[in-house]
Amino acid sequence: MKQSRVWLLIIVAAMLTAACSSGPSKEQSAKAGRMIETAHKARDFNRLMTLADSLVNQGDLSQADAYYWKGYASDRMKKNRMAEFYWKTALETAGNSDSKEDLDTYAKAASRLANLLSVRGDYEGTLKIGLPAAKRLEELKCDTTSDYVNLLIYIGCCQAEVGNGESDAEDLFKRAYQKHKENIDKTHSDAAYKDAIAGLINIAYFYNFTQNYQAALKWTNLFGEMLNEYEQHSDTNAEYIDKQLARFHIYQAIALQGLGKEEEAAKVYEAFKTTQFSKTPEGKINGNDYLAAANRWNEAADNYSSLNAMMGQKESSVSMDDIKELMLKKYQANLRAGRRDTAAAVGMQICDSLDRALALAKQLDAEEQVKIVDNVELLTSQQAEKARQKQMWLFATLALLFLGFIAFIYYSRRHDRQLRRDHEELQKTFATLKNDTTASEREATELRVAHALATSSPAVAPTLPKGFTLHASAIPTKGFGSSICDYLTRDGKLFFCMGDVEGQNVSASVAAAMVKTQFRTVTAIECEPSRIVEVISKARQWEENIKLFVGVLDTETALLRYYNAGHEEPVLLDKEITRLPASEQEMQMTKGMMIFLFNKGILTAENKANKQYGENRMLGAALQAMKTDARPEPFVASITDNINTFIGDTEQQADIALLAIKC
């Protein structure tokens, strides 16, 4: 009976696997492809949306393909949010499949989505989508398609934009160019040439846009060579060649102008004007990119007179992008050319169009939001069955997590008990030393213990996300160190503390070390500063008075939460220098803001004349260090040098701890 149940489970699992993996036949896919292609060529995007829904319901089109074409149609109808939603869903749907058809759809959706996000200026979003997609295609040996190559180009552009270095982008562009060359050598097809030309256009445009004119000129020349090679190809479209040749001349003229080769740039522009495309409204507007760079505003203003013809004079459909990329540039060209009346008229046109564009954008946004909600509900219902199949795995995972949590609590309590026992043993050892050694031996031993405990601070700063930096430093005393300074990261948060233990003896040093140990133990399960201080206070096994400041900085939102238990108020450095009030327990840090924490030892440091360093001198040193170099490491180093200069070789009674954190 038991064996029968096992076989039954195996058969059911096999049936479920076959049902999940079933898809449209080759004949069905071919028929669906022809219908999709017909609507695509006719630019009937509403029909394309309807076809995608009906064909997937009939089982003639895969779910991933349906989402891709719905995203494509939405993008063409300027419904960007819908396009992003559909392409992301296509990626998720095809992401678990290794079939060639789904991988082709995966590559197309990734390429289209990366282009959409990069044009929008969402460079980090592009990399978040593009890098994993490119890696997956490479691992599955699907890195020869034009969609994969274009994806490399979008990734390279975005990496340069977010500051990852143009050298990485250049390497990606070279890889993409080599892939295009390989595709051309392999197929010699019209599509391979056009894909390569489109890729080179994107690279040349990127370098002109980022004003790296030397690189722009290099890639524009490669674009020209590829275009010339394609022109020799049989059955080429003369209109396409003319348009791309015009684009080549404009990109080359812009790069030469940027390199200061004005006469060469002007000659290239004259070559552009010999093309048929340059005489069209679109060609004239494209030519203005060079005229604006060359400050030839009168000619640019003349060219912009064809803007209405290019836009089809459809005022009701003017978008925010049209206003930004075309109408505002027309206004600027007429203003720079001294044609104030025309500029004023364009300005009035912009105002009129802006109202309609805002209303249209609001309407589209509302429609897209409703559509997205409907699609999310549909996806939820479709995935409900899959979710039920995963429930048992989920329950098992939750059980393991629960057991892990129990084990963590057990370990934490065991660790805490061990710390208590170690502390008691240390006290017993200390008592024995007091009774069995001479005063000088006891003092030497205490100092060794104190110095050993003082070295428990972290040696290096934790790895922080981009935009956050931290540096800590200490000036030790030859006596007993009783300062508290520690920091660590967990779950996107930086935990840090600064404090002092009253007293200059080994007991104070032990108390300081125990507080740091308790801090690391508590922060493993607690995130609230006040709660961390409370738990540390309850766990104390000493009589010394401790003053402590605990902060928790969320490295994703830059929100700082803190609790000051009687410690010196930290210094906050931004446009001015202030103290962080103990009455408040939360603040939003902004870019460039730095918090500087220190213990009492810096204020009580004395020189040979028995004069203390004091608060005013400390604030002055902080202000000067901020002006010199606002990064945490040089900032702390500057203050440390100032303190050492002040105290000279005077032996200090208390150690000094410094910590700077910058957003």
XYZ file of C-alpha atoms in Angstrom:
663
model
C 0.000 0.000 0.000
C 2.771 2.386 0.928
C 4.637 1.575 -2.326
C 1.457 2.258 -4.345
C 1.167 5.702 -2.797
C 4.749 6.479 -3.801
C 4.092 5.447 -7.418
C 0.878 7.475 -7.458
C 2.745 10.572 -6.293
C 5.385 10.051 -8.995
C 2.725 9.718 -11.718
C 0.861 12.838 -10.536
C 4.109 14.821 -10.433
C 4.953 13.695 -13.987
C 1.483 14.707 -15.210
C 1.786 18.132 -13.566
C 5.230 18.628 -15.116
C 3.928 17.726 -18.574
C 0.959 20.068 -18.164
C 3.155 22.954 -17.006
C 5.649 22.484 -19.826
C 3.039 22.205 -22.585
C 2.991 25.079 -25.060
C 1.868 25.960 -28.556
C 2.940 23.678 -31.405
C 5.269 24.848 -34.157
C 2.334 25.182 -36.549
C 0.348 27.224 -34.019
C 3.356 29.442 -33.290
C 3.956 30.044 -37.011
C 0.323 31.022 -37.580
C 0.309 33.315 -34.557
C 3.606 34.839 -35.707
C 2.162 35.713 -39.117
C -0.841 37.423 -37.564
C 1.343 39.358 -35.137
C 3.722 40.419 -37.925
C 0.820 41.677 -40.066
C -0.443 43.940 -37.275
C 3.128 44.999 -36.514
C 3.884 46.089 -40.089
C 0.539 47.900 -40.322
C 1.422 49.791 -37.109
C -2.006 48.822 -35.779
C -0.950 48.655 -32.155
C -4.453 48.357 -30.686
C -4.949 45.321 -32.937
C -1.604 43.991 -31.746
C -2.749 44.205 -28.109
C -6.016 42.402 -28.911
C -4.226 39.695 -30.909
C -1.768 38.993 -28.099
C -4.625 38.437 -25.632
C -6.734 36.279 -27.948
C -3.842 34.142 -29.241
C -2.536 33.354 -25.773
C -6.069 32.400 -24.636
C -6.324 30.035 -27.628
C -2.970 28.489 -26.788
C -1.411 29.654 -30.084
C 1.034 32.074 -28.422
C 3.230 31.587 -25.378
C 2.547 33.702 -22.312
C 5.993 35.299 -22.515
C 5.514 36.248 -26.203
C 2.108 37.751 -25.436
C 3.557 39.972 -22.732
C 6.427 41.012 -25.012
C 4.122 42.118 -27.853
C 1.761 43.892 -25.470
C 4.780 45.753 -24.096
C 5.904 46.604 -27.642
C 2.436 47.925 -28.575
C 2.207 49.942 -25.337
C 5.628 51.488 -25.984
C 4.629 52.532 -29.517
C 1.475 54.133 -28.126
C 3.683 56.063 -25.620
C 2.250 54.187 -22.650
C 5.619 53.762 -20.996
C 4.414 52.462 -17.648
C 2.378 49.745 -19.345
C 5.322 48.844 -21.575
C 7.612 48.558 -18.549
C 5.057 46.379 -16.731
C 4.537 43.998 -19.669
C 8.255 43.637 -20.448
C 9.108 42.981 -16.805
C 6.354 40.355 -16.713
C 7.719 38.808 -19.933
C 11.160 38.564 -18.289
C 9.705 36.887 -15.207
C 7.608 34.491 -17.309
C 10.491 33.463 -19.597
C 13.057 33.608 -16.815
C 12.546 30.020 -15.663
C 12.639 28.450 -19.130
C 15.611 27.203 -21.141
C 13.742 26.739 -24.447
C 15.110 28.620 -27.460
C 11.797 30.393 -28.097
C 11.489 31.643 -24.515
C 15.149 32.671 -24.438
C 14.662 34.705 -27.638
C 11.667 36.402 -26.013
C 13.698 36.913 -22.828
C 16.479 38.622 -24.801
C 14.050 40.839 -26.730
C 12.173 41.899 -23.583
C 15.432 42.625 -21.718
C 16.774 44.711 -24.611
C 13.556 46.703 -25.049
C 13.150 47.284 -21.317
C 16.789 48.369 -20.922
C 16.355 50.859 -23.767
C 13.127 52.220 -22.235
C 14.701 52.717 -18.797
C 17.946 54.224 -20.146
C 16.076 56.747 -22.305
C 14.030 57.686 -19.241
C 17.294 58.299 -17.341
C 16.802 55.400 -14.915
C 20.390 54.161 -15.275
C 20.460 52.107 -12.077
C 17.159 50.477 -13.050
C 18.644 49.616 -16.448
C 21.657 47.950 -14.819
C 19.426 46.092 -12.368
C 17.568 44.557 -15.317
C 20.370 44.383 -17.892
C 23.290 42.871 -15.964
C 21.472 39.711 -14.743
C 19.825 39.270 -18.150
C 23.150 39.520 -20.009
C 24.786 37.115 -17.558
C 21.998 34.563 -18.002
C 22.153 34.781 -21.804
C 25.936 34.327 -21.688
C 25.669 31.306 -19.382
C 23.110 29.683 -21.720
C 25.240 30.436 -24.833
C 22.557 32.778 -26.230
C 24.878 35.753 -26.626
C 24.954 36.025 -30.420
C 21.608 37.731 -31.094
C 21.268 41.432 -31.875
C 19.084 41.846 -28.775
C 21.919 40.613 -26.542
C 24.422 42.894 -28.323
C 22.137 45.911 -27.945
C 21.746 45.015 -24.272
C 25.540 45.267 -23.878
C 25.448 48.762 -25.389
C 22.681 49.957 -23.047
C 24.568 48.517 -20.050
C 27.780 50.283 -21.121
C 26.021 53.648 -21.486
C 24.365 53.328 -18.073
C 27.537 52.173 -16.298
C 29.311 55.302 -17.511
C 26.362 57.475 -16.431
C 26.280 56.118 -12.847
C 30.037 56.612 -12.446
C 31.396 53.087 -12.946
C 33.987 54.403 -15.383
C 34.069 54.897 -19.139
C 36.740 52.211 -19.505
C 34.181 49.533 -18.574
C 31.714 51.049 -21.039
C 34.357 51.088 -23.786
C 35.077 47.381 -23.197
C 31.371 46.565 -23.519
C 31.092 48.636 -26.695
C 34.061 46.801 -28.212
C 32.471 43.450 -27.336
C 29.190 44.557 -28.904
C 30.941 45.765 -32.068
C 32.825 42.465 -32.370
C 29.559 40.522 -31.943
C 27.949 42.592 -34.706
C 30.922 41.898 -36.997
C 30.648 38.175 -36.278
C 26.909 38.200 -37.087
C 27.598 39.995 -40.382
C 30.390 37.582 -41.339
C 28.111 34.662 -40.491
C 24.893 35.740 -42.255
C 25.695 38.736 -44.523
C 22.024 39.595 -44.061
C 20.325 42.944 -44.371
C 19.100 42.661 -40.757
C 22.636 41.997 -39.436
C 23.972 45.135 -41.121
C 21.095 47.302 -39.889
C 21.446 45.957 -36.329
C 25.168 46.774 -36.389
C 24.539 50.272 -37.774
C 21.889 50.920 -35.111
C 24.311 49.803 -32.388
C 27.098 52.069 -33.669
C 24.645 54.980 -33.859
C 23.770 54.469 -30.177
C 27.447 54.415 -29.165
C 28.370 57.491 -31.224
C 25.337 59.383 -29.910
C 26.236 58.432 -26.322
C 29.778 59.796 -26.587
C 28.598 63.018 -28.246
C 25.929 63.385 -25.565
C 28.518 62.922 -22.779
C 30.935 65.289 -24.617
C 33.663 62.656 -25.020
C 34.254 63.916 -28.526
C 37.442 61.950 -29.198
C 35.635 58.667 -28.573
C 32.583 59.974 -30.438
C 34.712 60.671 -33.517
C 36.264 57.192 -33.349
C 32.908 55.391 -33.158
C 31.317 57.695 -35.739
C 34.089 56.741 -38.176
C 33.383 53.053 -37.482
C 29.717 53.805 -38.151
C 30.723 55.379 -41.491
C 32.848 52.368 -42.434
C 30.005 49.982 -41.616
C 27.564 52.102 -43.633
C 29.925 52.155 -46.609
C 30.320 48.370 -46.406
C 26.558 47.929 -46.267
C 26.084 50.271 -49.245
C 28.047 47.790 -51.363
C 25.625 45.073 -50.277
C 23.036 44.039 -52.877
C 19.434 45.276 -52.730
C 20.089 48.107 -50.278
C 17.412 50.734 -49.705
C 18.601 54.085 -51.103
C 16.396 56.108 -48.744
C 17.776 54.234 -45.716
C 21.376 54.783 -46.888
C 20.735 58.494 -47.450
C 19.235 58.938 -43.980
C 22.054 57.097 -42.213
C 24.684 58.971 -44.244
C 23.099 62.254 -43.132
C 23.193 61.059 -39.526
C 26.860 60.071 -39.931
C 27.752 63.587 -41.169
C 25.904 65.247 -38.255
C 27.570 63.063 -35.596
C 30.974 63.644 -37.177
C 30.401 67.415 -37.345
C 29.374 67.560 -33.677
C 32.468 65.579 -32.595
C 34.823 67.743 -34.689
C 33.208 70.918 -33.330
C 33.655 69.626 -29.792
C 37.353 68.966 -30.507
C 37.804 72.551 -31.695
C 38.150 71.604 -35.383
C 35.567 74.114 -36.488
C 36.513 74.371 -40.179
C 36.456 70.585 -40.630
C 33.130 70.422 -38.822
C 31.644 73.079 -41.115
C 32.779 71.133 -44.221
C 31.198 67.958 -42.898
C 27.958 69.858 -42.272
C 27.993 71.019 -45.887
C 28.265 67.342 -46.888
C 25.229 66.647 -44.708
C 23.261 69.274 -46.617
C 23.827 67.382 -49.889
C 21.701 64.466 -48.642
C 17.994 64.222 -49.407
C 17.243 63.611 -45.738
C 18.680 67.007 -44.790
C 15.904 68.655 -46.798
C 13.117 66.930 -44.885
C 11.625 68.479 -41.707
C 13.132 65.671 -39.596
C 16.526 66.094 -41.252
C 16.560 69.842 -40.625
C 15.743 69.323 -36.950
C 18.521 66.712 -36.658
C 20.967 69.121 -38.292
C 20.301 71.611 -35.515
C 22.306 69.455 -33.100
C 25.444 70.590 -34.913
C 24.244 74.170 -35.530
C 23.556 74.614 -31.803
C 27.027 73.257 -30.936
C 28.550 75.697 -33.458
C 26.431 78.639 -32.200
C 24.931 79.094 -35.675
C 21.620 80.133 -34.198
C 20.146 81.927 -37.230
C 20.411 78.779 -39.338
C 19.066 76.688 -36.458
C 16.092 79.034 -36.097
C 15.414 78.726 -39.854
C 15.470 74.930 -39.598
C 13.054 74.936 -36.656
C 10.457 76.599 -38.875
C 9.828 73.066 -40.183
C 9.027 71.718 -36.705
C 5.259 71.939 -37.161
C 5.514 69.979 -40.397
C 7.587 67.275 -38.706
C 5.137 66.990 -35.791
C 2.218 66.863 -38.210
C 0.633 69.917 -36.530
C -1.252 67.574 -34.205
C -1.411 69.904 -31.234
C -3.718 67.640 -29.285
C -1.125 64.839 -29.260
C 1.942 66.897 -28.318
C 3.695 65.088 -25.452
C 5.921 66.341 -22.651
C 8.897 64.827 -24.503
C 7.992 66.817 -27.639
C 7.940 70.020 -25.594
C 11.249 69.231 -23.891
C 13.199 67.865 -26.863
C 11.784 70.020 -29.687
C 9.704 73.052 -28.775
C 11.989 74.319 -25.994
C 15.002 73.963 -28.312
C 13.114 75.922 -30.981
C 12.448 78.663 -28.428
C 16.115 78.752 -27.404
C 17.339 78.888 -31.023
C 15.084 81.854 -31.893
C 16.034 83.628 -28.674
C 19.767 83.135 -29.318
C 19.275 84.310 -32.909
C 17.730 87.558 -31.655
C 14.291 86.747 -33.068
C 12.421 87.774 -29.959
C 8.990 87.997 -31.595
C 9.256 84.461 -32.916
C 10.632 83.267 -29.569
C 7.683 84.882 -27.792
C 5.256 83.194 -30.187
C 6.949 79.827 -29.581
C 6.772 80.465 -25.852
C 3.016 81.022 -26.100
C 2.731 77.825 -28.144
C 4.679 75.949 -25.458
C 2.337 77.251 -22.753
C -0.731 76.161 -24.741
C 0.774 72.772 -25.552
C 1.930 72.270 -21.962
C -1.617 72.385 -20.605
C -2.768 69.806 -23.126
C 0.318 67.658 -22.588
C -0.170 67.658 -18.807
C -3.846 66.757 -19.206
C -2.969 63.997 -21.676
C -0.213 62.670 -19.403
C -2.603 62.652 -16.445
C -5.236 60.808 -18.483
C -2.722 58.242 -19.751
C -1.353 57.783 -16.238
C -4.820 57.067 -14.853
C -5.632 54.661 -17.688
C -2.316 52.865 -17.309
C -2.761 52.595 -13.551
C -6.181 50.950 -13.961
C -4.811 48.634 -16.647
C -1.824 47.656 -14.504
C -4.107 46.874 -11.548
C -6.292 44.691 -13.796
C -3.237 42.872 -15.131
C -1.833 42.353 -11.651
C -5.122 40.810 -10.574
C -5.081 38.557 -13.635
C -1.492 37.525 -12.954
C -2.378 36.843 -9.340
C -5.188 34.507 -10.315
C -2.969 32.736 -12.869
C -0.228 32.223 -10.349
C -2.540 31.083 -7.546
C -2.306 27.470 -8.646
C 1.482 27.590 -8.759
C 1.495 29.182 -5.337
C -0.546 26.333 -3.881
C 1.976 23.851 -5.242
C 4.724 25.703 -3.456
C 2.938 25.905 -0.104
C 4.490 22.744 1.263
C 7.956 24.023 0.408
C 7.063 27.322 2.012
C 5.903 25.612 5.192
C 9.132 23.631 5.309
C 11.170 26.812 4.823
C 9.243 28.578 7.593
C 9.841 25.625 9.871
C 13.571 25.783 9.181
C 13.570 29.530 9.789
C 11.736 29.016 13.065
C 14.217 26.375 14.145
C 17.043 28.679 13.130
C 15.526 31.486 15.187
C 15.231 29.209 18.198
C 18.842 28.136 17.717
C 19.918 31.773 17.463
C 18.133 32.651 20.714
C 19.703 29.638 22.396
C 23.135 30.619 21.130
C 22.669 34.235 22.206
C 21.618 33.265 25.717
C 24.415 30.723 25.959
C 26.878 33.347 24.738
C 25.573 35.823 27.297
C 25.947 33.284 30.098
C 29.484 32.563 28.913
C 30.276 36.270 29.013
C 28.970 36.482 32.566
C 31.050 33.477 33.593
C 34.114 34.960 31.903
C 33.512 38.228 33.713
C 33.147 36.477 37.053
C 36.296 34.474 36.350
C 38.107 37.674 35.422
C 37.006 39.272 38.688
C 38.171 36.217 40.640
C 41.502 36.284 38.833
C 41.844 39.986 39.537
C 41.049 39.438 43.246
C 43.662 36.673 43.416
C 46.235 38.945 41.780
C 45.494 41.680 44.297
C 46.143 39.299 47.160
C 49.111 37.400 45.741
C 51.257 40.047 44.045
C 52.965 43.209 45.058
C 51.470 46.601 44.253
C 53.829 47.171 41.320
C 53.148 43.740 39.829
C 49.402 44.236 40.298
C 49.516 47.599 38.548
C 51.506 46.157 35.616
C 49.052 43.271 35.263
C 46.070 45.608 35.384
C 47.595 47.733 32.659
C 48.184 44.693 30.461
C 44.566 43.613 30.942
C 43.315 47.132 30.194
C 45.364 47.407 27.003
C 44.239 43.935 25.887
C 40.608 44.948 26.383
C 41.133 48.267 24.602
C 42.222 46.464 21.415
C 38.764 44.885 21.015
C 37.552 47.756 18.797
C 37.119 46.888 15.088
C 40.338 47.274 13.102
C 38.709 48.280 9.830
C 35.492 49.982 8.866
C 32.648 47.785 7.598
C 31.766 47.756 3.896
C 29.154 50.464 3.336
C 26.970 51.179 0.288
C 28.060 53.776 -2.212
C 27.630 57.293 -0.810
C 28.439 56.397 2.827
C 31.902 56.509 4.411
C 33.185 55.990 7.935
C 36.453 56.354 9.786
C 37.427 55.919 13.423
C 40.608 56.692 15.327
C 41.871 56.543 18.891
C 44.609 58.177 20.949
C 45.373 55.616 23.679
C 46.570 56.384 27.181
C 49.361 54.552 28.912
C 46.927 53.985 31.759
C 43.529 52.335 31.753
C 41.426 52.766 28.636
C 37.727 53.193 29.415
C 36.296 54.579 26.169
C 33.607 52.771 24.148
C 33.643 52.970 20.351
C 32.236 50.276 18.089
C 30.345 49.865 14.795
C 29.006 47.140 12.527
C 26.540 46.662 9.673
C 23.502 44.383 9.346
C 20.548 44.275 6.942
C 21.335 47.605 5.259
C 21.869 49.426 8.586
C 24.989 50.834 10.245
C 24.991 50.386 14.029
C 27.476 52.480 16.025
C 28.079 53.559 19.610
C 30.329 55.958 21.523
C 30.682 56.203 25.267
C 32.768 56.460 28.458
C 33.064 54.520 31.687
C 33.887 56.616 34.744
C 37.008 55.530 36.530
C 40.626 54.869 35.664
C 41.139 51.264 36.677
C 40.952 47.779 35.243
C 37.318 47.447 36.339
C 36.410 50.422 34.148
C 38.314 48.865 31.236
C 36.477 45.576 31.757
C 33.164 47.416 31.873
C 33.974 49.203 28.589
C 34.881 45.907 26.911
C 31.706 44.270 28.212
C 29.553 47.114 26.866
C 31.118 46.684 23.417
C 30.492 42.928 23.571
C 26.893 43.456 24.681
C 26.457 46.048 21.894
C 27.451 43.502 19.240
C 25.247 40.811 20.809
C 22.153 43.012 21.135
C 22.404 44.568 17.658
C 22.127 41.074 16.177
C 18.425 41.038 17.184
C 17.494 44.663 17.979
C 17.273 47.722 15.690
C 15.928 50.444 18.016
C 18.698 52.512 19.713
C 16.694 53.044 22.900
C 16.016 49.310 23.121
C 19.697 48.499 22.566
C 20.675 50.814 25.458
C 17.946 49.316 27.632
C 19.084 45.728 27.051
C 22.743 46.648 27.680
C 21.769 48.393 30.929
C 19.796 45.388 32.164
C 22.648 42.994 31.330
C 25.251 45.008 33.291
C 27.150 43.253 36.040
C 29.204 46.224 37.238
C 28.776 49.334 39.371
C 30.637 51.849 37.208
C 28.698 54.784 35.778
C 28.469 54.525 31.977
C 27.471 57.228 29.520
C 26.550 55.913 26.084
C 25.342 57.161 22.690
C 23.880 54.587 20.240
C 22.904 55.330 16.624
C 21.340 53.301 13.812
C 21.736 54.685 10.270
C 19.581 53.185 7.496
C 21.943 53.173 4.476
C 19.037 52.971 2.033
C 16.989 55.962 3.320
C 19.752 57.881 5.228
C 17.404 58.023 8.253
C 19.369 58.282 11.524
C 17.783 57.086 14.756
C 19.707 57.519 17.993
C 19.527 57.463 21.766
C 21.787 59.481 24.072
C 22.183 58.042 27.555
C 24.010 60.973 29.184
C 26.882 61.126 26.685
C 28.416 64.177 25.024
C 26.214 65.393 22.179
C 27.834 64.534 18.800
C 28.701 67.280 16.323
C 26.673 67.560 13.113
C 28.525 69.151 10.177
C 26.639 70.325 7.124
C 26.452 73.915 5.921
C 27.146 74.874 9.524
C 28.353 73.112 12.636
C 25.775 72.155 15.288
C 25.310 69.685 18.118
C 22.926 66.731 17.852
C 20.279 67.391 20.565
C 19.603 64.575 23.012
C 15.930 65.577 23.175
C 15.385 64.358 19.610
C 15.905 60.736 18.638
C 15.573 60.828 14.843
C 16.774 62.933 11.919
C 17.040 62.637 8.134
C 20.626 62.905 6.945
C 21.256 64.450 3.537
C 24.083 64.045 1.035
C 27.281 65.665 2.264
C 26.190 65.700 5.921
C 28.631 64.251 8.481
C 28.187 63.270 12.118
C 31.271 63.436 14.367
C 31.268 61.461 17.642
C 33.868 61.693 20.386
C 34.273 60.675 23.986
C 34.938 62.862 27.003
C 38.664 62.221 26.743
C 39.079 64.794 23.960
C 37.568 67.560 26.118
C 39.682 66.762 29.207
C 42.976 66.286 27.349
C 45.664 68.496 28.958
C 48.937 70.020 27.849
C 52.044 70.773 29.919
C 50.410 73.937 31.284
C 47.519 71.827 32.661
C 45.168 73.552 30.219
C 42.363 71.391 28.866
C 41.644 70.998 25.152
C 37.999 71.907 25.756
C 34.846 72.118 23.651
C 35.604 75.399 21.836
C 38.989 74.180 20.630
C 37.423 70.901 19.529
C 34.674 72.675 17.527
C 37.244 74.963 15.928
C 39.394 72.006 14.905
C 36.333 70.249 13.476
C 35.351 73.324 11.464
C 38.881 73.710 10.082
C 39.110 70.001 9.230
C 35.752 70.190 7.437
C 36.986 73.070 5.278
C 40.280 71.324 4.487
C 38.897 67.895 3.504
C 35.342 66.801 4.370
C 35.970 63.056 3.950
C 35.831 61.099 7.241
C 39.405 59.741 7.160
C 41.269 63.031 6.505
C 38.757 64.831 8.763
C 39.526 62.546 11.727
C 43.253 62.610 10.908
C 43.251 66.439 10.956
C 41.575 66.566 14.390
C 43.933 63.863 15.698
C 46.945 65.897 14.552
C 45.501 69.006 16.217
C 45.058 67.124 19.522
C 48.580 65.659 19.401
C 50.030 69.097 18.693
C 48.156 70.510 21.700
C 49.069 67.816 24.253
C 52.620 67.238 22.991
C 54.277 64.520 25.057
C 52.060 65.080 28.109
C 50.801 61.780 29.458
C 46.974 61.675 29.427
C 44.722 60.239 32.088
C 41.994 59.128 29.666
C 42.069 57.663 26.179
C 40.455 59.518 23.248
C 38.089 57.957 20.695
C 36.911 59.661 17.475
C 34.351 58.477 14.884
C 33.117 60.277 11.739
C 30.286 59.051 9.469
C 29.418 60.837 6.225
C 26.346 60.455 4.055
